[in-house]
Amino acid sequence: MPTPTVIEARAVRRVFESRKGFLFTDVTRTEALRGVDLTVERGEIFGLLGPNGAGKTTLTKILSTLLIPTSGEAKVLGLDVVRQAAELRPRIGLVLGGERGLYYRVSARENLRYFADLFGVPLDQRAARIDEVLERVGLSAAADRRVEEFSRGMKQKLHLARGILHRPELLFLDEPTIGLDPKSARETRKLIRALIEDGVTIFLTTHYMFEAEELCHRLAVLSKGQIVARDTVAGLRRLVGGDRTIEVEAYGFEDEEIETVRRLPGVSRVVSEEFGPRLRLTLRIATSETTPDDVRAALASHAELTVRERPTQLEDVYLDLVEEEAN
Ligand SMILES: Nc1ncnc2c1ncn2[C@@H]1O[C@H](COP(=O)(O)OP(=O)(O)OP(=O)(O)O)[C@@H](O)[C@H]1O
Ligand SMILES: [Mg+2]
């Protein structure tokens, strides 16, 4: 029976030390991860969100045995990522993207032959498997071109092909659609869903909120090396206080007016920001009590008032959470 929990991280910390200066005596310490606890269940798409530098890639690398934690421990597919790394590696796939990790002087197909060899794909299945993954990522037509001629998006697709070549049970994707045009990004999301149907578990990081909302069963938000929230998209919406969002714009608001709005029933949060020459108040609302008309009535003294309601998006939730952390 396969274990239902495929990732179990406990108190994972990672400190980077970089040395500079005369004789490299200046040591800068960066605590990239400050005690991360996380579980991911078999068959889910788990999304990790967070600002630049939050520690997403560091965590992805630790869970995929590329980096070791400074302290804490992590089990992936029931195996310890440090002590049982060699056993774990053939069962997971990792797509970090970027410019590294591909051989530029040879073709996409030759790259994949090399990795098939490295991953131990049986010889008699190799050619068919390579054709299959090239097809799945949409690179069949470019299969025999040298990688140095590839665009950024084509390289990203080749990274993805390499990541699934050995049919891993668990796939780590660090920003899988970065640099892809909208059509390729959509095809990649389709491929991710197809992999889930094949029974693969996926751990992905992304900066695209709609992508996370569309794909992920559960999400965690990482901020400065710590997980600040972890739930389903619906759960995260509840966490920040509401499914409904009302936006109000005018040429400035008095503090008392903002207070009045804040006290309206069900209003859990009011954020004000400049929006061109106007000021925008964004209200997060948990119940159906306060309507746009109530808000309009509360701010009746303003002639030039715009009020509109929209559903709370994952992006709102994310910004609320990350902003709370910053305060
Ligand atoms: N090899 C390294 N040496 C020193 N510091 C590092 C190293 N790798 C990462 N860091 C630092 O660790 C922190 C987390 O970096 P990480 O790459 O994990 O962030 P991220 O969440 O993936 O960011 P992004 O969204 O920009 O990809 C940052 O402060 C970064 O500067
Ligand atoms: Mg990163």
Coordinates of C-alpha atoms and ligand atoms in Angstrom, one line a residue, residues 16-18 30-32 50-59 174-175 207 222, ligand 1:
F16 CA 23.1 30.2 3.7
E17 CA 26.5 31.6 4.5
S18 CA 28.2 33.7 1.9
T30 CA 20.8 34.3 5.4
E31 CA 18.1 32.3 7.0
A32 CA 16.2 31.2 3.9
G50 CA 5.4 33.6 -1.7
P51 CA 7.3 36.8 -2.6
N52 CA 10.7 36.8 -4.2
G53 CA 13.3 35.5 -1.8
A54 CA 10.7 33.8 0.5
G55 CA 12.5 30.5 0.3
K56 CA 10.4 28.6 -2.3
T57 CA 13.2 27.4 -4.4
T58 CA 15.3 26.5 -1.4
L59 CA 12.5 24.4 0.0
D174 CA 9.6 25.5 -9.7
E175 CA 7.6 28.1 -11.7
H207 CA 3.8 33.7 -9.0
L222 CA 5.7 31.2 2.4
Ligands
LIG1 N1 23.2 29.7 -2.7 C1 22.8 30.7 -1.9 N2 23.7 31.4 -1.2 C2 23.3 32.4 -0.4 N3 22.0 32.8 -0.3 C3 21.0 32.1 -1.0 C4 21.4 31.1 -1.8 N4 20.2 30.6 -2.4 C5 19.2 31.3 -1.9 N5 19.7 32.3 -1.0 C6 18.9 33.2 -0.3 O1 17.8 32.5 0.4 C7 16.6 33.3 0.3 C8 15.6 32.5 -0.3 O2 15.9 32.3 -1.7 P1 15.0 31.4 -2.7 O3 15.7 31.3 -4.0 O4 14.6 30.1 -2.0 O5 13.6 32.3 -2.8 P2 12.4 32.1 -3.8 O6 11.2 32.1 -2.9 O7 12.5 30.9 -4.6 O8 12.4 33.5 -4.6 P3 11.9 33.8 -6.1 O9 10.4 34.0 -6.1 O10 12.6 35.0 -6.5 O11 12.3 32.6 -7.0 C9 17.0 34.6 -0.4 O12 17.3 35.6 0.6 C10 18.2 34.2 -1.2 O13 19.0 35.4 -1.4

